[in-house]
Amino acid sequence: MTPDYASLPLVDPAGESGLVAVARKRYLLRLLVGRELNARYSGSFLGLLWSYFNPLTQLFIYWFVMGKVMGLGHRTEHFAIHVFVGLIGVHFFNETFNASTRSIVRNKAFVKKMALPLEMFPVSSVVVSLFNSAPAVLILSVVCLFAGWTPDWVGMASFLLAVAIMITVATGFGLIFSVANVLFRDIGQLVGILTNFVRFSVPMMYPFSKIAENFPNHIDTYLANPLANVILLMQRAFWVGTTSDPETVLHEDFPHHLMEHGLIALATGLVILVIGQVVFSQLVNKVPERV
Amino acid sequence: MSSDTVAIKIDNVSKKFTLQYHRTLKQVAVAAAKGHKVRDTFLALDDVSFEVKQGEAIGLMGLNGSGKSTLLKLVQGVMRPDSGTVRTRGRIAGLIATGAGFHPQLSGRENIYLNAAVFGMSEAETRRKLDSIIDFADIGKHIDSEVGHYSSGMGARLGFAIAIHVDSDIFLADEVLAVGDKPFRQKCMAKIDEIRTSGRTLFYVSHSAASVARMCDRVIVLENGRMGFDGEPEAGIKYLHYDDGDDDPGNDESAMGADI
Ligand SMILES: Nc1ncnc2c1ncn2[C@@H]1O[C@H](COP(=O)(O)OP(=O)(O)OP(=O)(O)O)[C@@H](O)[C@H]1O
Ligand SMILES: [Mg+2]
């Protein structure tokens, strides 16, 4: 019993909601994230090692199949790194998109009985994916160092900007699709199809110069996709530094004003995030009874 | 025990549920094309208003499907009303409809932390009370195995154990004891008594007239989502005709345990 009970205010028991409430309940968020990470790694024999093994094998496959077998790597220097950089970003987005879409349904036992801001679930999916991506970024850094990369400030800034864009876009989509998935179970399948397009919409298996070459009039459309900017910024942060002539590469394989485009993408991401929160708030009231 | 401070204020609350006949887009499209009904709505709570003072022990009664659990979910904040307002004062804890909000793939211990965090307990507070919670639930080594594999009684034991360890001002108990065994029910009754005498507000849902008569100083009866009765426990039980049947557990202590 709270001392001084009568001085407490009469409030709405549902409490506050929204991303702000999630930020205020960090302990609960930490528990949800920790639980997810534990569930993923604790039961398996090699545990955390798997999260290094998986990206490493992918790196090898792309280097061998696309670079050596298909010969795609002639034009692009350190083609495997170019692909790997893209892969990390694409994988992050697809994993988050899939996981956050299912996040509320997967926690339905909880959602039906407990009063908490439901934004908690898509947000924790994003945080979990961030943790899951860390090993791949570490491997990428090591590989790049071996390939002659020296980290630079502009590269670091590019990477941070890329992460910020990614977080806003992934959270925005996660908010929309997690509630939508409760109301229409088809959404999960739709997300599976959508994610197939992501890897081709970013400069991963081809350099940006291909777009500039083949679709010179549609560069703006291509760059309107925030994910394309994310991958370009990540290429700027890692891949450029491994090439023998960074100046030329920067000129040929990147749009002019890369940073400006990045900032516009961040603004797009923020708009997606706001739309996500609005849609979520509109639909969330029906979630506990429908899930 | 009640004071003048309002603990729960419910004003003209209605809750509408949608009965969804079809789930996937294809089913919805086909049904709509054939002119079948895709969904239907009904009022699970219909213009309910009342006020609860701090320290009151309310017995919430009514037939199956009359809206008791729904009302408690609104009070707990799990659901929001479609119209009207629900206001509460202080921390709320409790158990609504058998089985707490547990994550089936997590162990009992992990669920304690999660559940307690939702009720607003800090990590330090949970750690301090962990042994006591596990002790009260008394489910032995199962505490470290998946909750999904618990028997319904074990789930209720753990859920109740957590709920009573929250320093709550309002305690909701919805048929929590229906699946517990007799020793556990007695332990729980003692605990609920303690909550009652400590000046906390109690919301007690039960189909057992005897336990309501013993525990509560006011009875509210819901009938198809509407307020049917609000007043003295004896009169409320009479109103529901829960006092006459010969299969009623009656008033003796041992039978009362049968369907608390
Ligand atoms: N999520 C939901 N979606 C649709 N209808 C629901 C939902 N939850 C409850 N209902 C309906 O609302 C009505 C009230 O349900 P509620 O669980 O509140 O009843 P109750 O009084 O607790 O019954 P019981 O004594 O069986 O526990 C029932 O008709 C039930 O079918
Ligand atoms: Mg019920």
Coordinates of C-alpha atoms and ligand atoms in Angstrom, one line a residue:
Chain A
M1 CA 0.0 0.0 0.0
T2 CA 1.4 3.3 -1.0
P3 CA 1.7 5.7 1.9
D4 CA -0.1 9.0 1.3
Y5 CA -2.5 7.1 -1.0
A6 CA -5.1 9.9 -1.2
S7 CA -2.6 12.3 -2.7
L8 CA -2.0 10.1 -5.7
P9 CA -3.8 11.2 -8.9
L10 CA -6.7 9.3 -10.5
V11 CA -5.3 8.1 -13.8
D12 CA -6.1 6.1 -16.9
P13 CA -4.9 2.6 -15.9
A14 CA -3.7 1.9 -19.5
G15 CA -1.0 4.4 -18.8
E16 CA 1.0 6.2 -21.3
S17 CA 1.7 4.7 -24.7
G18 CA 3.9 5.4 -27.7
L19 CA 7.6 5.3 -28.3
V20 CA 8.1 7.8 -25.5
A21 CA 6.6 5.4 -23.0
V22 CA 8.9 2.6 -24.3
A23 CA 11.9 4.9 -23.8
R24 CA 10.7 5.4 -20.2
K25 CA 10.4 1.7 -19.5
R26 CA 13.9 0.7 -20.5
Y27 CA 14.2 -2.0 -17.9
L28 CA 11.3 -3.9 -19.4
L29 CA 12.7 -3.4 -22.9
R30 CA 16.0 -4.7 -21.7
L31 CA 14.3 -7.8 -20.3
L32 CA 12.5 -8.4 -23.6
V33 CA 15.7 -8.0 -25.6
G34 CA 17.8 -10.1 -23.3
R35 CA 15.2 -12.8 -23.5
E36 CA 15.2 -12.8 -27.3
L37 CA 19.0 -13.0 -27.5
N38 CA 19.1 -15.7 -24.9
A39 CA 16.5 -17.8 -26.7
R40 CA 18.5 -17.5 -29.8
Y41 CA 21.9 -18.5 -28.6
S42 CA 21.7 -20.2 -25.2
G43 CA 20.3 -23.6 -26.3
S44 CA 22.8 -24.2 -29.1
F45 CA 26.1 -25.9 -28.8
L46 CA 28.2 -23.2 -30.3
G47 CA 26.1 -20.4 -28.9
L48 CA 27.3 -17.0 -30.0
L49 CA 29.9 -18.5 -32.4
W50 CA 27.0 -19.1 -34.8
S51 CA 26.4 -15.5 -35.3
Y52 CA 30.0 -15.1 -36.6
F53 CA 30.0 -18.3 -38.6
N54 CA 26.9 -17.4 -40.6
P55 CA 28.1 -14.1 -42.1
L56 CA 31.5 -15.6 -42.7
T57 CA 30.1 -18.4 -44.8
Q58 CA 27.9 -15.9 -46.7
L59 CA 30.9 -13.7 -47.4
F60 CA 32.8 -16.8 -48.8
I61 CA 29.8 -17.9 -50.9
Y62 CA 29.4 -14.5 -52.5
W63 CA 33.1 -14.1 -53.1
F64 CA 33.4 -17.5 -54.7
V65 CA 30.1 -17.9 -56.6
M66 CA 29.6 -14.3 -57.8
G67 CA 33.2 -13.2 -58.0
K68 CA 34.9 -16.4 -59.3
V69 CA 32.2 -18.5 -60.9
M70 CA 30.0 -15.9 -62.4
G71 CA 32.9 -13.4 -62.9
L72 CA 30.9 -10.5 -61.7
G73 CA 33.8 -9.1 -59.8
H74 CA 35.9 -7.9 -62.7
R75 CA 34.8 -4.3 -62.7
T76 CA 34.3 -3.8 -59.0
E77 CA 37.3 -3.9 -56.9
H78 CA 37.0 -6.1 -53.7
F79 CA 33.7 -7.2 -55.0
A80 CA 33.2 -9.6 -52.1
I81 CA 33.4 -6.7 -49.6
H82 CA 31.1 -4.6 -51.8
V83 CA 28.5 -7.5 -51.6
F84 CA 29.1 -8.1 -47.9
V85 CA 28.5 -4.5 -46.9
G86 CA 25.2 -4.6 -48.8
L87 CA 24.4 -7.9 -47.3
I88 CA 24.7 -6.7 -43.7
G89 CA 22.4 -3.8 -44.3
V90 CA 19.8 -5.9 -46.3
H91 CA 20.0 -8.7 -43.8
F92 CA 19.4 -6.3 -40.9
F93 CA 16.4 -4.8 -42.6
N94 CA 14.8 -8.1 -43.6
E95 CA 15.4 -9.7 -40.3
T96 CA 13.9 -6.7 -38.4
F97 CA 11.0 -6.4 -40.8
N98 CA 10.1 -10.1 -40.4
A99 CA 10.6 -10.2 -36.7
S100 CA 8.8 -7.0 -35.8
T101 CA 5.9 -7.9 -38.0
R102 CA 5.4 -11.1 -36.0
S103 CA 6.4 -9.5 -32.7
I104 CA 3.0 -8.8 -31.2
V105 CA 1.4 -12.0 -32.4
R106 CA 4.3 -14.0 -31.0
N107 CA 3.9 -12.4 -27.6
K108 CA 0.1 -12.8 -27.6
A109 CA 0.0 -14.5 -24.2
F110 CA 1.5 -11.4 -22.8
V111 CA -0.4 -8.9 -24.8
K112 CA -3.8 -10.3 -23.8
K113 CA -3.1 -10.1 -20.1
M114 CA -0.7 -7.3 -19.4
A115 CA -0.9 -3.6 -19.5
L116 CA 2.2 -2.3 -21.3
P117 CA 2.9 0.0 -24.3
L118 CA 2.7 -2.5 -27.2
E119 CA 5.3 -0.5 -29.1
M120 CA 7.6 -2.4 -26.9
F121 CA 7.5 -5.5 -29.1
P122 CA 8.5 -4.0 -32.5
V123 CA 11.0 -1.8 -30.8
S124 CA 12.6 -4.8 -29.1
S125 CA 12.8 -6.6 -32.4
V126 CA 14.8 -3.7 -33.8
V127 CA 17.2 -3.7 -30.9
V128 CA 17.7 -7.4 -31.1
S129 CA 18.6 -7.1 -34.8
L130 CA 21.1 -4.4 -33.9
F131 CA 22.8 -6.8 -31.5
N132 CA 22.6 -9.6 -34.1
S133 CA 24.3 -7.5 -36.7
A134 CA 27.3 -6.5 -34.5
P135 CA 29.3 -9.7 -35.2
A136 CA 29.0 -9.2 -39.0
V137 CA 30.1 -5.6 -38.7
L138 CA 33.1 -6.7 -36.7
I139 CA 34.0 -9.3 -39.3
L140 CA 33.6 -6.7 -42.0
S141 CA 36.0 -4.3 -40.2
V142 CA 38.6 -7.0 -39.8
V143 CA 38.4 -8.1 -43.4
C144 CA 38.5 -4.4 -44.5
L145 CA 41.6 -3.8 -42.4
F146 CA 43.3 -6.7 -44.1
A147 CA 42.3 -5.3 -47.4
G148 CA 44.1 -2.0 -46.6
W149 CA 41.3 0.1 -45.1
T150 CA 42.1 2.9 -42.7
P151 CA 39.1 4.3 -40.9
D152 CA 38.4 7.9 -41.6
W153 CA 36.1 10.5 -40.0
V154 CA 33.8 11.0 -43.0
G155 CA 33.4 7.2 -43.2
M156 CA 32.5 7.0 -39.5
A157 CA 30.0 9.7 -39.9
S158 CA 28.5 7.9 -43.0
F159 CA 28.2 4.8 -41.0
L160 CA 26.4 6.5 -38.1
L161 CA 24.1 8.2 -40.5
A162 CA 23.4 4.9 -42.2
V163 CA 22.5 3.3 -38.8
A164 CA 20.3 6.2 -37.9
I165 CA 18.4 5.9 -41.2
M166 CA 18.1 2.2 -40.8
I167 CA 16.7 2.4 -37.3
T168 CA 14.0 5.0 -38.2
V169 CA 12.9 3.1 -41.3
A170 CA 12.9 -0.3 -39.6
T171 CA 11.0 0.9 -36.5
G172 CA 8.5 2.8 -38.6
F173 CA 7.7 -0.3 -40.8
G174 CA 7.8 -2.5 -37.7
L175 CA 5.2 -0.4 -36.0
I176 CA 2.8 -0.5 -39.0
F177 CA 3.2 -4.1 -39.8
S178 CA 3.1 -5.5 -36.3
V179 CA -0.4 -4.2 -35.7
A180 CA -1.5 -4.9 -39.3
N181 CA -0.4 -8.5 -38.8
V182 CA -2.7 -8.9 -35.8
L183 CA -5.7 -7.6 -37.8
F184 CA -4.9 -9.5 -41.0
R185 CA -2.8 -12.6 -40.7
D186 CA -1.9 -12.4 -44.4
I187 CA 0.5 -9.6 -43.7
G188 CA 3.3 -12.0 -42.7
Q189 CA 3.3 -13.6 -46.1
L190 CA 3.3 -10.2 -47.8
V191 CA 6.3 -9.2 -45.8
G192 CA 8.1 -12.3 -47.0
I193 CA 7.6 -11.3 -50.6
L194 CA 8.5 -7.6 -50.0
T195 CA 11.8 -8.5 -48.4
N196 CA 12.8 -10.4 -51.6
F197 CA 12.9 -7.1 -53.4
V198 CA 15.1 -5.3 -50.9
R199 CA 18.4 -6.9 -52.0
F200 CA 18.0 -5.8 -55.6
S201 CA 17.0 -2.3 -54.7
V202 CA 20.3 -1.4 -53.2
P203 CA 23.9 -1.2 -54.6
M204 CA 25.0 -4.6 -53.3
M205 CA 25.3 -7.0 -56.2
Y206 CA 26.0 -4.2 -58.6
P207 CA 27.9 -0.9 -58.1
F208 CA 25.9 2.4 -58.1
S209 CA 27.6 3.3 -61.4
K210 CA 25.4 0.7 -63.1
I211 CA 22.3 2.6 -62.2
A212 CA 23.9 5.9 -63.3
E213 CA 24.9 4.2 -66.5
N214 CA 21.7 2.4 -67.4
F215 CA 19.1 4.6 -65.9
P216 CA 20.6 8.1 -65.9
N217 CA 17.1 9.7 -65.7
H218 CA 16.0 7.7 -62.7
I219 CA 18.8 8.3 -60.3
D220 CA 16.5 10.4 -58.1
T221 CA 13.9 7.7 -57.9
Y222 CA 16.6 5.2 -57.0
L223 CA 17.9 7.5 -54.3
A224 CA 14.4 8.1 -52.9
N225 CA 14.7 4.7 -51.3
P226 CA 16.2 5.3 -47.9
L227 CA 17.7 1.8 -47.9
A228 CA 19.7 2.6 -51.1
N229 CA 21.2 5.5 -49.2
V230 CA 22.0 3.3 -46.2
I231 CA 24.0 0.9 -48.3
L232 CA 25.7 3.7 -50.2
L233 CA 26.8 5.3 -46.9
M234 CA 28.0 1.9 -45.6
Q235 CA 30.0 1.4 -48.9
R236 CA 31.5 4.8 -48.3
A237 CA 32.4 3.9 -44.7
F238 CA 34.0 0.5 -45.5
W239 CA 34.4 -0.5 -49.1
V240 CA 35.8 2.7 -50.5
G241 CA 38.8 2.6 -48.2
T242 CA 39.8 -0.8 -49.5
T243 CA 40.0 0.2 -53.1
S244 CA 43.3 1.3 -54.7
D245 CA 42.0 4.6 -55.9
P246 CA 39.4 5.9 -53.5
E247 CA 39.1 9.3 -55.2
T248 CA 38.0 7.8 -58.5
V249 CA 35.8 5.3 -56.9
L250 CA 34.1 8.0 -54.9
H251 CA 33.5 9.9 -58.1
E252 CA 32.3 7.0 -60.2
D253 CA 30.4 4.7 -57.9
F254 CA 28.6 7.2 -55.7
P255 CA 26.1 9.9 -56.3
H256 CA 27.3 13.5 -55.9
H257 CA 26.4 15.0 -52.5
L258 CA 26.3 11.6 -50.8
M259 CA 25.9 13.2 -47.3
E260 CA 23.0 15.5 -48.4
H261 CA 21.2 12.5 -49.9
G262 CA 21.8 10.7 -46.6
L263 CA 20.3 13.5 -44.6
I264 CA 17.3 13.5 -46.9
A265 CA 16.9 9.8 -46.4
L266 CA 17.1 10.3 -42.6
A267 CA 14.2 12.8 -43.0
T268 CA 12.3 10.2 -45.0
G269 CA 13.0 7.7 -42.3
L270 CA 11.7 10.1 -39.6
V271 CA 8.5 10.7 -41.6
I272 CA 8.1 6.9 -41.9
L273 CA 8.6 6.6 -38.2
V274 CA 6.0 9.3 -37.4
I275 CA 3.5 7.7 -39.8
G276 CA 4.2 4.3 -38.2
Q277 CA 3.5 5.7 -34.7
V278 CA 0.2 7.3 -35.9
V279 CA -1.0 4.2 -37.6
F280 CA 0.0 2.1 -34.6
S281 CA -1.9 4.4 -32.1
Q282 CA -4.9 4.3 -34.4
L283 CA -5.1 0.5 -34.5
V284 CA -3.6 -0.6 -31.2
N285 CA -6.8 -0.4 -29.2
K286 CA -8.2 -3.4 -31.0
V287 CA -5.0 -5.5 -30.6
P288 CA -5.4 -7.0 -27.1
E289 CA -8.9 -8.5 -28.0
R290 CA -8.0 -9.6 -31.5
V291 CA -4.5 -11.1 -31.1
Chain B
M1 CA -12.1 -0.6 6.2
S2 CA -13.1 1.7 3.4
S3 CA -12.2 5.4 3.4
D4 CA -13.5 8.3 1.4
T5 CA -10.7 8.2 -1.2
V6 CA -11.9 7.0 -4.6
A7 CA -9.8 4.1 -5.8
I8 CA -11.6 3.2 -9.0
K9 CA -14.0 5.4 -11.0
I10 CA -15.9 3.9 -13.9
D11 CA -18.1 6.3 -15.9
N12 CA -20.5 5.1 -18.6
V13 CA -18.1 2.5 -19.8
S14 CA -19.0 0.4 -22.9
K15 CA -16.9 -2.1 -24.5
K16 CA -17.7 -3.4 -28.0
F17 CA -16.3 -6.6 -29.3
T18 CA -16.1 -7.6 -32.9
L19 CA -16.9 -11.1 -33.8
Q20 CA -14.7 -11.8 -36.8
Y21 CA -16.0 -14.7 -38.8
H22 CA -13.2 -14.7 -41.3
R23 CA -9.5 -14.2 -40.8
T24 CA -7.6 -14.1 -44.0
L25 CA -8.0 -11.6 -46.8
K26 CA -9.2 -14.3 -49.1
Q27 CA -11.9 -15.5 -46.7
V28 CA -13.0 -11.9 -46.1
A29 CA -13.2 -11.2 -49.9
V30 CA -15.1 -14.4 -50.6
A31 CA -17.6 -13.9 -47.8
A32 CA -18.1 -10.3 -48.9
A33 CA -18.6 -11.3 -52.5
K34 CA -21.2 -13.8 -51.5
G35 CA -23.0 -11.3 -49.3
H36 CA -22.3 -13.1 -46.1
K37 CA -21.6 -11.3 -42.9
V38 CA -17.9 -10.7 -42.4
R39 CA -18.1 -9.4 -38.9
D40 CA -20.6 -8.6 -36.2
T41 CA -20.3 -6.5 -33.0
F42 CA -21.8 -6.8 -29.6
L43 CA -21.6 -5.0 -26.3
A44 CA -19.7 -6.9 -23.7
L45 CA -20.1 -4.0 -21.4
D46 CA -23.0 -1.6 -21.8
D47 CA -22.9 1.7 -20.0
V48 CA -21.5 0.6 -16.8
S49 CA -20.8 3.2 -14.0
F50 CA -19.8 2.8 -10.4
E51 CA -17.2 4.0 -8.0
V52 CA -15.0 2.1 -5.6
K53 CA -13.6 3.6 -2.4
Q54 CA -10.2 2.7 -1.1
G55 CA -10.3 -0.4 1.1
E56 CA -13.5 -1.7 -0.3
A57 CA -13.7 -5.4 -1.1
I58 CA -15.9 -5.8 -4.2
G59 CA -17.3 -9.1 -5.2
L60 CA -18.0 -9.1 -9.0
M61 CA -20.5 -11.7 -9.9
G62 CA -22.5 -12.8 -12.9
L63 CA -23.1 -15.6 -15.3
N64 CA -20.5 -16.9 -17.7
G65 CA -19.9 -14.3 -20.4
S66 CA -21.6 -11.5 -18.5
G67 CA -18.5 -9.3 -18.9
K68 CA -16.6 -9.7 -15.6
S69 CA -13.2 -10.4 -17.0
T70 CA -13.7 -7.7 -19.6
L71 CA -14.4 -5.2 -16.9
L72 CA -11.3 -6.3 -15.0
K73 CA -9.2 -5.9 -18.1
L74 CA -10.4 -2.4 -18.4
V75 CA -9.6 -1.7 -14.8
Q76 CA -6.1 -3.2 -15.2
G77 CA -5.5 -1.2 -18.4
V78 CA -5.1 -4.1 -20.7
M79 CA -8.0 -2.9 -22.8
R80 CA -9.4 0.5 -23.3
P81 CA -13.2 1.2 -23.3
D82 CA -14.9 2.2 -26.6
S83 CA -16.7 4.9 -24.7
G84 CA -16.7 6.2 -21.2
T85 CA -13.7 6.5 -18.9
V86 CA -11.9 4.3 -16.4
R87 CA -9.8 6.0 -13.8
T88 CA -7.7 4.3 -11.1
R89 CA -5.6 5.5 -8.2
G90 CA -2.3 3.8 -7.4
R91 CA -0.6 0.6 -8.5
I92 CA -2.7 -2.3 -9.8
A93 CA -1.8 -5.9 -9.6
G94 CA -3.7 -9.1 -10.0
L95 CA -4.6 -12.1 -12.0
I96 CA -7.3 -12.0 -14.7
A97 CA -8.9 -15.2 -15.9
T98 CA -6.8 -18.3 -15.1
G99 CA -3.3 -18.1 -16.3
A100 CA -1.2 -15.0 -16.0
G101 CA 0.4 -13.2 -18.9
F102 CA 3.2 -15.6 -19.2
H103 CA 5.5 -16.3 -22.1
P104 CA 5.1 -20.0 -22.8
Q105 CA 8.7 -20.5 -24.0
L106 CA 10.3 -19.0 -21.0
S107 CA 11.1 -20.5 -17.7
G108 CA 9.1 -19.7 -14.6
R109 CA 12.0 -17.7 -13.2
E110 CA 12.4 -15.6 -16.4
N111 CA 8.6 -15.0 -16.4
I112 CA 8.8 -13.7 -12.8
Y113 CA 11.2 -11.0 -13.9
L114 CA 9.1 -10.0 -16.9
N115 CA 5.8 -10.1 -15.1
A116 CA 7.1 -8.2 -12.2
A117 CA 8.6 -5.6 -14.5
V118 CA 5.2 -5.1 -16.2
F119 CA 3.6 -4.6 -12.7
G120 CA 6.2 -1.9 -12.2
M121 CA 8.7 -3.7 -10.0
S122 CA 12.4 -2.7 -10.4
E123 CA 15.1 -5.3 -11.0
A124 CA 16.3 -4.8 -7.4
E125 CA 12.9 -5.2 -5.9
T126 CA 12.3 -8.4 -8.0
R127 CA 15.6 -9.8 -6.9
R128 CA 14.8 -9.1 -3.3
K129 CA 11.4 -10.8 -3.5
L130 CA 12.4 -13.6 -5.8
D131 CA 12.9 -16.3 -3.1
S132 CA 9.7 -15.4 -1.5
I133 CA 7.8 -15.6 -4.7
I134 CA 9.3 -19.0 -5.6
D135 CA 8.6 -20.1 -2.1
F136 CA 4.9 -19.1 -2.3
A137 CA 4.4 -20.6 -5.7
D138 CA 5.9 -23.8 -4.4
I139 CA 6.3 -25.6 -7.7
G140 CA 9.7 -27.1 -6.9
K141 CA 12.2 -27.5 -9.7
H142 CA 9.7 -26.7 -12.4
I143 CA 10.5 -23.0 -11.7
D144 CA 13.4 -23.4 -14.2
S145 CA 11.5 -25.2 -16.9
E146 CA 9.3 -23.8 -19.7
V147 CA 6.0 -22.3 -18.5
G148 CA 4.3 -23.7 -21.6
H149 CA 4.6 -27.1 -20.0
Y150 CA 3.1 -26.1 -16.7
S151 CA -0.2 -27.6 -15.5
S152 CA -2.9 -24.9 -15.3
G153 CA -2.7 -25.1 -11.5
M154 CA 1.1 -24.5 -11.5
G155 CA 0.6 -21.5 -13.8
A156 CA -2.0 -20.0 -11.5
R157 CA 0.2 -20.6 -8.5
L158 CA 3.1 -18.7 -10.0
G159 CA 0.9 -15.9 -11.4
F160 CA -0.7 -15.4 -8.0
A161 CA 2.6 -15.6 -6.2
I162 CA 3.9 -12.7 -8.3
A163 CA 0.8 -10.6 -8.1
I164 CA 0.7 -10.7 -4.3
H165 CA 4.3 -9.6 -4.1
V166 CA 3.6 -6.4 -5.9
D167 CA 3.1 -3.5 -3.5
S168 CA -0.2 -2.7 -5.1
D169 CA -3.0 -0.4 -4.0
I170 CA -5.7 -2.3 -6.0
F171 CA -5.7 -6.0 -6.3
L172 CA -7.7 -7.8 -8.9
A173 CA -8.5 -11.5 -8.5
D174 CA -10.4 -13.2 -11.3
E175 CA -11.2 -16.8 -10.5
V176 CA -7.5 -17.1 -9.6
L177 CA -8.1 -20.0 -7.3
A178 CA -10.4 -22.0 -9.5
V179 CA -7.6 -24.4 -10.6
G180 CA -5.4 -24.4 -7.4
D181 CA -5.4 -27.4 -5.1
K182 CA -6.9 -27.2 -1.6
P183 CA -3.7 -26.4 0.3
F184 CA -2.9 -23.7 -2.1
R185 CA -6.4 -22.2 -2.1
Q186 CA -6.3 -21.9 1.7
K187 CA -2.9 -20.2 1.5
C188 CA -4.4 -17.8 -1.1
M189 CA -7.5 -17.1 0.9
A190 CA -5.3 -16.2 3.9
K191 CA -3.3 -13.9 1.6
I192 CA -6.4 -12.2 0.2
D193 CA -7.6 -11.7 3.7
E194 CA -4.4 -10.0 4.5
I195 CA -4.7 -7.7 1.4
R196 CA -8.2 -6.9 2.6
T197 CA -7.3 -6.0 6.1
S198 CA -4.3 -3.9 5.0
G199 CA -6.6 -1.3 3.5
R200 CA -6.0 -2.2 -0.1
T201 CA -8.9 -2.2 -2.6
L202 CA -10.0 -5.7 -3.7
F203 CA -11.8 -6.7 -6.8
Y204 CA -12.8 -10.3 -6.4
V205 CA -14.5 -12.3 -9.2
S206 CA -16.0 -15.6 -8.2
H207 CA -18.9 -17.9 -8.9
S208 CA -18.8 -19.1 -5.3
A209 CA -21.4 -17.3 -3.2
A210 CA -19.9 -18.5 0.0
S211 CA -16.5 -17.1 -0.6
V212 CA -17.9 -13.8 -1.9
A213 CA -20.1 -13.6 1.2
R214 CA -17.1 -14.1 3.4
M215 CA -14.6 -11.9 1.6
C216 CA -16.6 -8.9 0.3
D217 CA -18.5 -6.1 1.7
R218 CA -20.2 -5.1 -1.6
V219 CA -21.4 -7.1 -4.5
I220 CA -21.8 -6.0 -8.1
V221 CA -23.7 -8.2 -10.5
L222 CA -23.3 -8.0 -14.2
E223 CA -26.0 -9.2 -16.6
N224 CA -25.1 -9.3 -20.2
G225 CA -22.8 -6.5 -19.8
R226 CA -25.1 -4.2 -17.8
M227 CA -25.1 -3.5 -14.1
G228 CA -27.8 -5.7 -12.6
F229 CA -27.1 -5.1 -8.9
D230 CA -24.9 -3.1 -6.7
G231 CA -25.1 -3.4 -2.9
E232 CA -25.0 -5.7 0.1
P233 CA -23.4 -9.1 -0.6
E234 CA -26.4 -11.2 0.8
A235 CA -28.8 -9.3 -1.4
G236 CA -26.6 -9.6 -4.4
I237 CA -26.2 -13.3 -4.0
K238 CA -30.0 -13.6 -3.6
Y239 CA -30.4 -11.4 -6.7
L240 CA -28.3 -13.9 -8.7
H241 CA -30.2 -16.9 -7.1
Y242 CA -26.9 -18.3 -6.0
D243 CA -28.3 -18.8 -2.5
D244 CA -30.9 -21.5 -3.1
G245 CA -29.7 -24.5 -5.2
D246 CA -29.0 -27.6 -3.2
D247 CA -25.8 -28.2 -5.0
D248 CA -24.5 -25.0 -3.7
P249 CA -21.4 -25.5 -1.6
G250 CA -23.1 -23.8 1.4
N251 CA -21.3 -22.1 4.1
D252 CA -19.1 -24.6 5.7
E253 CA -15.4 -23.9 5.3
S254 CA -14.4 -27.1 3.6
A255 CA -17.0 -27.1 0.9
M256 CA -16.3 -23.5 0.3
G257 CA -12.9 -24.3 -1.0
A258 CA -14.5 -26.4 -3.7
D259 CA -15.1 -23.6 -6.1
I260 CA -13.7 -20.4 -4.8
Ligands
LIG1 N1 -11.4 -10.8 -27.4 C1 -12.7 -11.0 -27.5 N2 -13.2 -11.0 -28.7 C2 -14.6 -11.2 -28.9 N3 -15.4 -11.4 -27.9 C3 -14.9 -11.5 -26.6 C4 -13.5 -11.3 -26.4 N4 -13.3 -11.4 -25.0 C5 -14.5 -11.6 -24.5 N5 -15.5 -11.7 -25.4 C6 -16.9 -11.9 -25.2 O1 -17.3 -10.9 -24.2 C7 -18.3 -11.5 -23.4 C8 -17.8 -11.3 -21.9 O2 -16.7 -12.1 -21.7 P1 -16.0 -12.1 -20.3 O3 -14.8 -13.0 -20.4 O4 -15.9 -10.8 -19.8 O5 -17.1 -12.9 -19.4 P2 -17.0 -13.4 -17.9 O6 -18.1 -12.7 -17.2 O7 -15.6 -13.2 -17.3 O8 -17.4 -14.9 -18.0 P3 -16.8 -16.1 -17.1 O9 -17.7 -16.2 -15.9 O10 -17.0 -17.3 -18.0 O11 -15.4 -15.9 -16.8 C9 -18.4 -13.0 -23.8 O12 -19.5 -13.1 -24.6 C10 -17.2 -13.2 -24.6 O13 -17.4 -14.2 -25.6
MG2 MG -14.1 -14.5 -16.8

